[in-house]
Amino acid sequence: MTFTLHGQAVSRGVAIGRAVLVASSRLDVAHYFIAPDQADAELARLRQARDAVAEEIARLREGLAHDGVEAHTELAALLEVHLMLLQDEHLQDGVKHWVTERHYNAEWALTAQLELVAKQFDEMADPYLRERKADLEQVVERMLRVMRGVASPVAAAPAPGVEVQPLVLVAHDLAPADMLQFKQSVFAGFVTDVGGKTSHTAIVARSLDIPAVVGARNASQLVRQDDWVIVDGDAGVLIVNPTPMVLAEYGYKQRQGVIERERLARIKNTPAVTLDGERIELLANIEQPEDTLPALSVGAVGVGLFRTEFLFMGRGGKLPDEEEQYDAYRRAVEGMHGLPVTIRTVDVGADKPLDHHRRDEHLNPALGLRAIRWSLAEPAMFLTQLRAILRAAAHGKINILIPMLAHLGEIRQVQVMLAKAREQLDRRGAVYGPVRLGAMIEVPAAALAVRLFVRHFDYLSIGTNDLIQYALAIDRVDESVAHLYDPLHPAVLRMVADTITACREVGKPVSVCGEMAGDVSMTRLLLGLGLRSFSMHPTQILAVKQQVLRSDTRKLRAWAQEVIASDEPALLLAD
Ligand code: PEP
Ligand code: MG
């Protein structure tokens, strides 16, 4: 039966493929009672899963040994720990108890025992042992996956010459860090039940340039494994089991998309200059040092936002040390061959938890200990990051960008920490370079007090994703209020316009690095408001450049003022 589901359009294009359903958390584990005479069969399933995982880990470890890379020693040791946890008697006996005494099915028994043992880990005094809880969770997750008969969600690329049908991943939720892993996957499209247009999962999907729909409510329940699906990333629609006519129509749309991209590629080397000669800076947003390659391939003239938190995620609580961070920032700077790189200090919290699948436990994570608040609460971690950035600045132009600032006290603390980081490097005799210090304008308080704020910084960058979320009091991750997420709300536009004006008044650079910068329907308005620097996913740069090349900022100025004074800006924008 064919049916259609609606969600949020987050990533351009059309994908057609077979659905692959991935349960993304242990909540999806089946819970049922078994008959006593089924206990042996359930225990056998558990043993099989354990053996399969042990084999998988042993294979991974062997692969590392053959690589002969020094850095892999630590990884091999970690796999060893996983193997030990797998064989742990306490875990096995406990699981057996739940199955034979309480008649839980195998998966339920495993997760029940995990909860128990995890609590014991939490109570351990030794931090090393405490951290092993995450390893145990990973091991159990692997076993659950085997028992569900589902392969790891990270599908490896097919072997050369092997024909595969396109696949579309359907999941209840995917953490931003999960999405990053899909860079090397075979998936042609993504669908999730939850998430808003500017949730970080959506942002990463956009950076992968793969058609995606998020917030499709109960897609993961309604779509069946192996169903044919069409992901319309432009309209935010998922069509399940389409008729041959609809399939043909979308096949055509897909081909048109390819032709359009080829056409845009022709302006890659054309300077981004408006009809009236205004030079516009088109910068890239990146998540990993390797992303500098696609950024350069579309002609980005620098990195306007390096979201460093992706280096910190999914590591079971183990944060990257100074050397690892220095290496990542240096690679990003060298990757840009002399072009400037804006490195934002870590912004974890809200929908970017440090660990996979674990959302922040606070009641209002978006309003909680997030971004700079977390950094200032963890001074050792913050200083480590600042030192790594300063050292990388010896290799090229670096701007430091601080997320979510709202208070003068926070600004002062950041300045003190930066001075302290330099002092520490001096004491060590380490080489470091100069950096410019900038702030994100993404909390309305900062936007409203921008003239006071800008005095303390070399430049500002407007984070429209959060500015909209906080101005309109809607969670950017929550699909049930996604219809209220309005970049064109007059209050939002006024704050954006005022921030641009305030920076121009004092001659300091300002850019927009939120999703608004890569939205072609907003390009003319932002140009009219005086914006000359846009930072976005590399995938958007050429489409925005096309708008720039067709614009005359002299004609847009008065019109932009009309738009922000209007109570229905969307109507004027559509003209
Ligand atoms: C923003 O808030 O607009 C922004 C660019 O930062 P992030 O999306 O990472 O919160
Ligand atoms: Mg933000």
Coordinates of C-alpha atoms and ligand atoms in Angstrom, one line a residue:
M1 CA 0.0 0.0 0.0
T2 CA 1.3 3.4 -0.9
F3 CA 1.3 6.2 1.6
T4 CA 2.9 9.5 2.4
L5 CA 4.5 10.9 5.5
H6 CA 5.3 14.6 6.1
G7 CA 8.3 15.9 8.0
Q8 CA 10.9 18.7 7.8
A9 CA 12.8 19.2 4.6
V10 CA 16.4 19.4 5.7
S11 CA 18.5 18.4 2.8
R12 CA 18.1 19.0 -0.9
G13 CA 17.3 16.4 -3.5
V14 CA 15.5 13.1 -4.0
A15 CA 16.6 9.7 -2.9
I16 CA 14.9 6.5 -4.0
G17 CA 15.7 3.2 -2.3
R18 CA 14.8 0.4 0.0
A19 CA 14.2 1.1 3.6
V20 CA 16.7 0.0 6.2
L21 CA 15.2 0.3 9.7
V22 CA 17.6 0.9 12.5
A23 CA 16.5 0.8 16.1
S24 CA 18.5 3.6 17.7
S25 CA 18.2 3.0 21.4
R26 CA 17.7 0.3 23.9
L27 CA 14.1 1.6 24.4
D28 CA 13.3 -0.3 21.3
V29 CA 14.3 -3.6 22.9
A30 CA 11.5 -6.1 23.0
H31 CA 10.1 -6.9 26.4
Y32 CA 8.1 -10.1 26.9
F33 CA 7.8 -13.1 29.2
I34 CA 8.9 -16.5 27.9
A35 CA 7.6 -19.9 28.9
P36 CA 9.9 -21.8 31.3
D37 CA 10.7 -24.4 28.7
Q38 CA 12.0 -21.7 26.3
A39 CA 14.7 -20.6 28.7
D40 CA 17.4 -22.9 27.2
A41 CA 16.6 -21.5 23.7
E42 CA 16.9 -17.9 25.0
L43 CA 20.2 -18.6 26.7
A44 CA 21.5 -20.2 23.5
R45 CA 20.6 -17.0 21.6
L46 CA 22.5 -15.0 24.1
R47 CA 25.5 -17.3 23.8
Q48 CA 25.4 -17.1 20.0
A49 CA 25.2 -13.3 20.1
R50 CA 28.1 -13.2 22.6
D51 CA 30.3 -15.5 20.4
A52 CA 29.5 -13.5 17.3
V53 CA 30.4 -10.2 19.0
A54 CA 33.6 -11.7 20.5
E55 CA 34.5 -12.9 17.0
E56 CA 33.8 -9.4 15.5
I57 CA 36.0 -7.7 18.2
A58 CA 38.8 -10.2 17.7
R59 CA 38.7 -9.5 13.9
L60 CA 38.8 -5.8 14.5
R61 CA 41.8 -6.2 16.9
E62 CA 43.6 -8.4 14.4
G63 CA 43.0 -5.8 11.7
L64 CA 44.6 -3.2 13.9
A65 CA 47.7 -5.4 14.6
H66 CA 48.2 -5.8 10.8
D67 CA 47.9 -2.0 10.2
G68 CA 51.0 -1.6 12.4
V69 CA 50.1 2.0 13.3
E70 CA 51.4 3.1 16.7
A71 CA 48.2 5.1 17.6
H72 CA 46.2 1.9 17.3
T73 CA 47.7 0.4 20.5
E74 CA 45.2 2.3 22.6
L75 CA 42.3 1.1 20.5
A76 CA 43.5 -2.5 20.7
A77 CA 43.7 -2.2 24.5
L78 CA 40.1 -0.9 24.4
L79 CA 38.9 -3.8 22.3
E80 CA 40.6 -6.1 24.8
V81 CA 38.5 -4.5 27.6
H82 CA 35.4 -5.1 25.5
L83 CA 36.3 -8.8 25.1
M84 CA 36.8 -9.1 28.9
L85 CA 33.5 -7.4 29.6
L86 CA 31.8 -9.8 27.2
Q87 CA 33.1 -12.8 29.1
D88 CA 32.4 -11.2 32.5
E89 CA 30.8 -13.8 34.7
H90 CA 28.8 -11.2 36.7
L91 CA 27.1 -10.1 33.5
Q92 CA 26.5 -13.7 32.3
D93 CA 25.2 -15.0 35.6
G94 CA 22.9 -12.0 36.0
V95 CA 21.4 -12.4 32.6
K96 CA 20.9 -16.1 33.2
H97 CA 19.0 -15.2 36.4
W98 CA 16.6 -12.9 34.6
V99 CA 15.9 -15.6 32.0
T100 CA 15.5 -18.7 34.2
E101 CA 14.1 -17.1 37.3
R102 CA 12.1 -14.2 36.0
H103 CA 11.3 -15.5 32.5
Y104 CA 12.5 -12.4 30.7
N105 CA 13.2 -12.7 27.0
A106 CA 16.9 -12.6 26.1
E107 CA 17.1 -8.9 25.1
W108 CA 15.2 -7.8 28.1
A109 CA 17.4 -9.9 30.4
L110 CA 20.5 -8.4 28.9
T111 CA 19.4 -4.8 29.3
A112 CA 18.0 -5.5 32.8
Q113 CA 21.4 -6.8 33.8
L114 CA 23.2 -3.9 32.1
E115 CA 21.2 -1.4 34.2
L116 CA 22.2 -3.2 37.3
V117 CA 25.9 -3.4 36.5
A118 CA 26.0 0.1 35.1
K119 CA 24.8 1.5 38.4
Q120 CA 27.6 -0.4 40.1
F121 CA 30.1 1.2 37.7
D122 CA 28.6 4.6 38.5
E123 CA 29.4 4.1 42.2
M124 CA 33.0 3.2 41.7
A125 CA 35.6 5.6 43.2
D126 CA 38.3 5.0 40.5
P127 CA 37.5 7.2 37.5
Y128 CA 39.1 4.8 35.1
L129 CA 36.8 2.0 36.2
R130 CA 33.8 4.3 36.2
E131 CA 34.5 5.1 32.6
R132 CA 34.3 1.5 31.7
K133 CA 30.5 1.7 31.9
A134 CA 30.4 3.2 28.5
D135 CA 32.4 0.2 27.2
L136 CA 30.0 -2.2 28.7
E137 CA 27.1 -0.4 27.1
Q138 CA 28.8 -0.6 23.7
V139 CA 29.3 -4.3 24.2
V140 CA 25.7 -4.9 25.1
E141 CA 24.6 -2.7 22.2
R142 CA 26.6 -4.9 19.8
M143 CA 25.0 -8.1 21.3
L144 CA 21.5 -6.6 21.0
R145 CA 22.2 -5.7 17.4
V146 CA 23.3 -9.3 16.6
M147 CA 20.2 -10.6 18.3
R148 CA 17.9 -8.4 16.4
G149 CA 19.5 -9.8 13.3
V150 CA 20.4 -6.2 12.3
A151 CA 23.9 -5.4 11.1
S152 CA 25.8 -2.5 12.5
P153 CA 24.1 0.8 11.4
V154 CA 27.3 1.8 9.7
A155 CA 27.0 0.1 6.4
A156 CA 30.4 -0.3 4.8
A157 CA 30.9 0.8 1.2
P158 CA 30.2 -2.0 -1.2
A159 CA 33.2 -3.8 -2.7
P160 CA 34.1 -2.5 -6.2
G161 CA 32.1 -4.0 -8.9
V162 CA 29.3 -5.2 -6.6
E163 CA 25.9 -3.9 -7.6
V164 CA 23.8 -2.7 -4.6
Q165 CA 20.3 -1.3 -4.5
P166 CA 20.1 2.2 -3.0
L167 CA 19.2 2.1 0.7
V168 CA 17.4 4.7 2.8
L169 CA 18.0 4.7 6.5
V170 CA 14.9 5.0 8.6
A171 CA 15.4 5.5 12.4
H172 CA 13.5 6.9 15.3
D173 CA 16.4 9.2 16.1
L174 CA 20.0 9.6 15.1
A175 CA 22.6 11.4 17.2
P176 CA 24.6 14.0 15.3
A177 CA 27.7 11.9 15.9
D178 CA 26.0 8.9 14.3
M179 CA 25.3 10.9 11.3
L180 CA 28.9 11.8 10.9
Q181 CA 29.7 8.1 10.6
F182 CA 27.5 7.9 7.5
K183 CA 30.0 9.9 5.5
Q184 CA 31.4 6.6 4.2
S185 CA 28.1 4.7 4.1
V186 CA 26.0 3.4 1.3
F187 CA 22.9 5.2 2.3
A188 CA 21.3 7.4 -0.3
G189 CA 18.9 9.1 2.1
F190 CA 17.8 9.4 5.7
V191 CA 14.5 9.6 7.6
T192 CA 14.0 10.1 11.3
D193 CA 10.9 10.4 13.4
V194 CA 12.2 13.2 15.5
G195 CA 14.1 16.4 14.9
G196 CA 13.6 19.9 13.6
K197 CA 15.0 21.7 10.6
T198 CA 18.0 23.1 12.5
S199 CA 18.5 20.2 14.9
H200 CA 22.1 19.1 14.7
T201 CA 21.2 15.8 13.1
A202 CA 19.6 17.8 10.3
I203 CA 22.6 20.1 10.0
V204 CA 25.0 17.1 9.6
A205 CA 22.6 15.5 7.1
R206 CA 22.8 18.7 5.1
S207 CA 26.6 18.7 5.2
L208 CA 26.6 15.2 3.8
D209 CA 24.5 16.5 0.9
I210 CA 22.2 13.5 1.1
P211 CA 18.4 13.9 0.8
A212 CA 16.9 13.7 4.3
V213 CA 13.6 14.3 6.1
V214 CA 13.5 14.6 9.9
G215 CA 10.6 14.9 12.2
A216 CA 8.5 12.4 10.1
R217 CA 6.8 11.4 13.4
N218 CA 6.2 7.6 13.4
A219 CA 8.0 6.7 10.1
S220 CA 10.1 4.1 11.9
Q221 CA 6.9 2.3 13.0
L222 CA 5.0 2.6 9.7
V223 CA 7.7 1.9 7.2
R224 CA 8.7 -1.8 7.0
Q225 CA 12.1 -3.2 6.4
D226 CA 12.8 -3.4 2.7
D227 CA 9.8 -1.2 1.6
W228 CA 10.6 1.0 -1.4
V229 CA 10.6 4.6 -0.3
I230 CA 11.2 8.0 -1.9
V231 CA 12.8 10.7 0.2
D232 CA 11.9 14.2 -1.1
G233 CA 14.4 16.3 0.7
D234 CA 13.1 19.5 -0.9
A235 CA 9.5 19.1 0.2
G236 CA 10.1 17.2 3.4
V237 CA 8.0 14.2 2.2
L238 CA 8.5 10.5 2.4
I239 CA 6.5 8.4 0.0
V240 CA 6.3 4.7 0.9
N241 CA 5.7 2.0 -1.7
P242 CA 5.2 4.5 -4.6
T243 CA 3.2 3.6 -7.7
P244 CA 5.2 3.2 -10.9
M245 CA 3.9 6.6 -12.1
V246 CA 5.1 8.5 -9.0
L247 CA 8.4 6.6 -9.2
A248 CA 8.9 7.7 -12.8
E249 CA 8.1 11.3 -11.8
Y250 CA 10.6 11.3 -9.0
G251 CA 13.2 9.6 -11.2
Y252 CA 12.9 12.6 -13.5
K253 CA 13.2 15.0 -10.6
Q254 CA 16.3 13.2 -9.4
R255 CA 18.0 13.5 -12.9
Q256 CA 17.1 17.3 -13.0
G257 CA 18.8 17.7 -9.7
V258 CA 22.0 16.2 -11.1
I259 CA 21.9 18.5 -14.1
E260 CA 21.3 21.6 -11.8
R261 CA 24.4 20.7 -9.7
E262 CA 26.5 20.3 -12.9
R263 CA 25.4 23.7 -14.0
L264 CA 26.2 25.3 -10.7
A265 CA 29.7 23.7 -10.7
R266 CA 30.6 26.1 -13.6
I267 CA 30.6 29.1 -11.3
K268 CA 33.0 27.5 -8.8
N269 CA 36.0 29.8 -9.8
T270 CA 33.9 32.9 -10.4
P271 CA 34.6 35.5 -7.7
A272 CA 31.5 36.2 -5.5
V273 CA 30.9 39.8 -6.5
T274 CA 27.5 41.4 -6.9
L275 CA 26.4 43.3 -10.0
D276 CA 27.4 46.6 -8.3
G277 CA 30.8 45.3 -7.4
E278 CA 30.5 44.4 -3.8
R279 CA 32.8 41.5 -2.9
I280 CA 31.0 38.9 -0.8
E281 CA 32.9 36.4 1.4
L282 CA 31.5 32.8 1.1
L283 CA 32.9 30.7 3.9
A284 CA 32.4 27.0 4.9
N285 CA 30.9 25.4 8.0
I286 CA 32.8 22.2 8.8
E287 CA 32.7 19.5 11.4
Q288 CA 36.0 17.7 10.8
P289 CA 39.4 18.7 9.5
E290 CA 38.7 16.5 6.4
D291 CA 35.8 18.7 5.5
T292 CA 38.2 21.4 4.2
L293 CA 38.5 19.4 1.0
P294 CA 34.9 19.7 0.0
A295 CA 35.0 23.3 1.2
L296 CA 37.8 24.2 -1.2
S297 CA 36.3 22.2 -4.0
V298 CA 33.4 24.6 -4.1
G299 CA 35.6 27.7 -3.8
A300 CA 35.1 28.6 -0.1
V301 CA 37.4 31.4 0.8
G302 CA 37.9 30.2 4.4
V303 CA 36.2 28.3 7.2
G304 CA 33.6 30.5 9.0
L305 CA 32.7 27.9 11.5
F306 CA 34.5 24.7 12.6
R307 CA 32.1 23.0 15.0
T308 CA 34.8 21.4 17.2
E309 CA 32.4 19.5 19.4
F310 CA 32.3 16.7 16.9
L311 CA 35.9 15.8 18.0
F312 CA 34.5 15.4 21.5
M313 CA 31.5 13.2 20.9
G314 CA 30.9 9.5 21.1
R315 CA 34.1 8.7 23.0
G316 CA 32.6 7.3 26.1
G317 CA 33.4 10.3 28.1
K318 CA 37.1 10.4 27.2
L319 CA 37.9 13.9 25.9
P320 CA 40.5 14.5 23.2
D321 CA 43.8 15.7 24.7
E322 CA 45.8 18.8 23.7
E323 CA 47.9 16.9 21.1
E324 CA 44.9 15.3 19.4
Q325 CA 43.1 18.6 19.2
Y326 CA 46.2 20.5 18.1
D327 CA 46.6 17.9 15.3
A328 CA 43.0 18.3 14.2
Y329 CA 43.1 22.1 14.2
R330 CA 46.5 22.2 12.4
R331 CA 45.2 19.8 9.8
A332 CA 42.2 22.1 9.2
V333 CA 44.4 25.1 8.9
E334 CA 46.9 23.4 6.6
G335 CA 43.9 22.0 4.6
M336 CA 42.8 25.5 3.8
H337 CA 46.2 26.5 2.4
G338 CA 46.5 29.9 4.0
L339 CA 42.8 30.8 4.0
P340 CA 41.4 31.8 7.4
V341 CA 39.8 29.2 9.7
T342 CA 37.3 30.1 12.4
I343 CA 37.5 27.6 15.2
R344 CA 34.5 27.6 17.6
T345 CA 35.3 26.4 21.1
V346 CA 33.3 23.3 22.0
D347 CA 29.5 23.6 22.0
V348 CA 28.2 20.4 23.7
G349 CA 24.9 20.1 25.5
A350 CA 21.3 20.4 24.2
D351 CA 21.0 18.1 21.2
K352 CA 24.8 17.5 21.0
P353 CA 25.5 15.1 23.9
L354 CA 29.0 13.9 24.4
D355 CA 28.0 10.3 24.3
H356 CA 26.1 8.4 21.6
H357 CA 22.4 8.1 22.3
R358 CA 22.6 9.8 25.6
R359 CA 20.6 13.0 25.7
D360 CA 21.4 15.6 28.3
E361 CA 19.5 14.6 31.4
H362 CA 18.7 18.1 32.5
L363 CA 15.1 19.3 32.2
N364 CA 15.9 22.0 29.7
P365 CA 19.1 21.1 28.1
A366 CA 19.0 23.9 25.6
L367 CA 18.9 26.3 28.5
G368 CA 21.3 24.4 30.6
L369 CA 25.1 23.9 30.9
R370 CA 25.8 24.2 27.2
A371 CA 28.6 25.7 25.0
I372 CA 30.7 28.3 26.8
R373 CA 28.8 27.6 30.0
W374 CA 30.2 24.1 30.0
S375 CA 33.6 25.3 29.0
L376 CA 33.8 27.7 31.9
A377 CA 32.5 25.0 34.3
E378 CA 35.4 22.7 33.1
P379 CA 38.4 25.1 33.1
A380 CA 41.0 22.4 32.6
M381 CA 39.2 21.1 29.5
F382 CA 38.7 24.7 28.2
L383 CA 42.4 25.6 28.7
T384 CA 43.4 22.4 26.9
Q385 CA 41.3 23.4 23.9
L386 CA 42.6 27.0 23.9
R387 CA 46.2 25.9 24.0
A388 CA 45.6 23.5 21.1
I389 CA 44.0 26.3 19.1
L390 CA 46.8 28.8 19.9
R391 CA 49.4 26.3 18.9
A392 CA 47.6 25.5 15.6
A393 CA 47.6 29.3 14.9
A394 CA 51.3 29.1 14.3
H395 CA 50.5 27.2 11.1
G396 CA 48.0 29.7 9.6
K397 CA 45.2 32.3 10.2
I398 CA 42.9 31.3 13.0
N399 CA 40.0 33.1 14.5
I400 CA 38.6 31.8 17.9
L401 CA 34.8 31.9 18.1
I402 CA 33.0 31.6 21.5
P403 CA 29.5 30.2 21.4
M404 CA 26.5 31.3 23.5
L405 CA 27.9 34.2 25.4
A406 CA 25.4 36.4 27.1
H407 CA 27.1 38.0 30.1
L408 CA 30.0 40.5 30.6
G409 CA 31.2 38.2 33.3
E410 CA 31.5 35.3 30.8
I411 CA 33.4 37.6 28.4
R412 CA 35.9 38.6 31.1
Q413 CA 36.4 34.9 32.1
V414 CA 37.1 34.0 28.5
Q415 CA 39.7 36.7 28.2
V416 CA 41.3 35.6 31.4
M417 CA 41.4 32.0 30.2
L418 CA 42.9 33.0 26.9
A419 CA 45.6 34.9 28.7
K420 CA 46.2 32.0 31.0
A421 CA 46.5 29.5 28.1
R422 CA 49.1 31.8 26.5
E423 CA 51.0 32.0 29.8
Q424 CA 51.0 28.2 30.1
L425 CA 52.4 27.8 26.6
D426 CA 55.1 30.5 27.3
R427 CA 56.1 28.6 30.4
R428 CA 56.5 25.5 28.3
G429 CA 58.3 27.4 25.6
A430 CA 55.7 26.2 23.1
V431 CA 55.3 27.9 19.8
Y432 CA 51.9 29.5 19.1
G433 CA 50.4 32.1 16.8
P434 CA 48.1 35.2 17.0
V435 CA 44.4 34.7 17.0
R436 CA 41.4 37.1 16.6
L437 CA 38.7 36.7 19.2
G438 CA 35.1 36.6 18.2
A439 CA 31.7 35.9 19.7
M440 CA 28.6 34.2 18.4
I441 CA 25.5 36.3 18.6
E442 CA 22.9 33.6 19.3
V443 CA 21.3 34.5 22.6
P444 CA 18.8 37.4 22.3
A445 CA 20.4 39.2 25.2
A446 CA 23.6 39.4 23.3
A447 CA 21.8 40.7 20.2
L448 CA 19.9 43.3 22.1
A449 CA 23.1 44.5 23.8
V450 CA 25.2 44.1 20.7
R451 CA 26.7 47.6 20.9
L452 CA 28.1 46.9 24.3
F453 CA 29.1 43.4 23.3
V454 CA 31.0 44.2 20.2
R455 CA 33.6 46.4 22.1
H456 CA 35.2 43.3 23.5
F457 CA 35.7 41.4 20.3
D458 CA 37.5 41.6 17.0
Y459 CA 34.5 40.3 15.1
L460 CA 31.0 38.8 15.6
S461 CA 29.2 35.8 14.0
I462 CA 25.4 35.5 14.1
G463 CA 24.2 32.0 15.0
T464 CA 20.7 32.2 13.6
N465 CA 19.8 28.7 14.5
D466 CA 19.9 29.4 18.2
L467 CA 19.0 33.0 18.0
I468 CA 15.7 31.9 16.5
Q469 CA 15.3 29.1 19.0
Y470 CA 15.8 31.4 22.0
A471 CA 14.0 34.4 20.6
L472 CA 10.8 32.4 19.8
A473 CA 11.1 30.0 22.8
I474 CA 10.9 26.9 20.7
D475 CA 13.2 23.9 20.9
R476 CA 14.9 23.5 17.5
V477 CA 14.9 19.7 18.0
D478 CA 11.2 19.3 18.7
E479 CA 9.2 18.5 15.6
S480 CA 5.9 19.3 17.4
V481 CA 6.8 23.0 17.4
A482 CA 8.7 23.0 14.2
H483 CA 5.9 25.0 12.5
L484 CA 6.7 27.9 14.9
Y485 CA 10.4 28.0 13.9
D486 CA 10.3 31.1 11.8
P487 CA 13.6 32.8 10.5
L488 CA 11.4 35.6 9.1
H489 CA 9.8 36.5 12.4
P490 CA 10.1 40.3 12.6
A491 CA 11.8 40.0 16.0
V492 CA 14.5 37.7 14.6
L493 CA 15.1 39.9 11.5
R494 CA 15.5 43.0 13.6
M495 CA 18.1 41.4 15.8
V496 CA 20.0 40.1 12.8
A497 CA 19.7 43.5 11.1
D498 CA 20.8 45.4 14.2
T499 CA 23.8 43.2 14.8
I500 CA 25.0 43.8 11.2
T501 CA 24.5 47.5 11.5
A502 CA 26.3 47.7 14.9
C503 CA 29.3 46.0 13.5
R504 CA 29.4 48.1 10.4
E505 CA 29.2 51.3 12.6
V506 CA 32.4 50.4 14.4
G507 CA 34.1 48.8 11.3
K508 CA 34.3 45.3 12.7
P509 CA 33.6 42.2 10.6
V510 CA 30.3 40.3 11.0
S511 CA 29.1 37.1 9.4
V512 CA 26.1 34.8 9.7
C513 CA 27.0 31.2 10.3
G514 CA 23.6 29.7 11.1
E515 CA 21.5 27.9 8.5
M516 CA 20.0 31.2 7.3
A517 CA 23.3 31.9 5.6
G518 CA 23.0 28.9 3.3
D519 CA 19.3 29.4 2.6
V520 CA 19.1 30.9 -1.0
S521 CA 15.7 32.5 -0.2
M522 CA 17.4 34.7 2.4
T523 CA 20.5 35.7 0.4
R524 CA 19.1 38.9 -1.1
L525 CA 17.6 40.1 2.2
L526 CA 20.9 39.6 4.1
L527 CA 22.8 41.4 1.3
G528 CA 20.2 44.2 1.6
L529 CA 20.8 44.4 5.3
G530 CA 24.5 44.9 4.7
L531 CA 25.9 41.4 5.3
R532 CA 29.0 40.8 3.3
S533 CA 30.2 37.5 4.9
F534 CA 28.2 34.2 4.8
S535 CA 29.3 30.9 6.3
M536 CA 27.4 27.7 5.4
H537 CA 27.8 24.1 4.4
P538 CA 30.0 23.6 1.4
T539 CA 27.0 22.0 -0.3
Q540 CA 25.2 25.4 -0.3
I541 CA 28.0 27.7 -1.4
L542 CA 27.5 27.6 -5.2
A543 CA 23.7 28.1 -5.0
V544 CA 24.2 31.1 -2.7
K545 CA 27.0 32.4 -5.0
Q546 CA 24.5 32.3 -7.9
Q547 CA 22.2 34.6 -6.0
V548 CA 25.1 36.9 -5.2
L549 CA 26.1 37.2 -8.8
R550 CA 22.6 38.2 -9.7
S551 CA 22.1 40.8 -7.0
D552 CA 22.6 44.6 -6.9
T553 CA 23.0 45.6 -3.2
R554 CA 22.1 49.3 -4.1
K555 CA 18.6 48.1 -5.1
L556 CA 18.2 45.8 -2.2
R557 CA 18.9 48.3 0.6
A558 CA 15.6 50.1 0.8
W559 CA 13.7 46.9 0.1
A560 CA 15.4 45.1 3.0
Q561 CA 14.4 47.9 5.3
E562 CA 10.8 47.5 4.1
V563 CA 11.0 43.8 4.8
I564 CA 12.1 44.1 8.4
A565 CA 9.5 46.8 9.1
S566 CA 6.7 44.7 7.7
D567 CA 4.5 42.5 9.9
E568 CA 4.5 39.9 7.2
P569 CA 8.1 39.8 5.9
A570 CA 7.5 36.4 4.1
L571 CA 5.1 38.1 1.7
L572 CA 7.6 40.7 0.6
L573 CA 10.3 38.1 0.3
A574 CA 8.2 36.0 -2.0
D575 CA 7.8 39.0 -4.5
Ligands
PEP1 C1 23.7 28.6 15.3 O1 23.2 28.5 16.4 O2 23.2 29.3 14.4 C2 25.0 28.0 15.0 C3 25.7 28.2 13.9 O3 25.5 27.1 15.9 P1 24.9 25.6 16.1 O4 24.0 25.3 15.0 O5 26.1 24.7 16.1 O6 24.3 25.7 17.4
MG2 MG 24.4 27.7 18.1

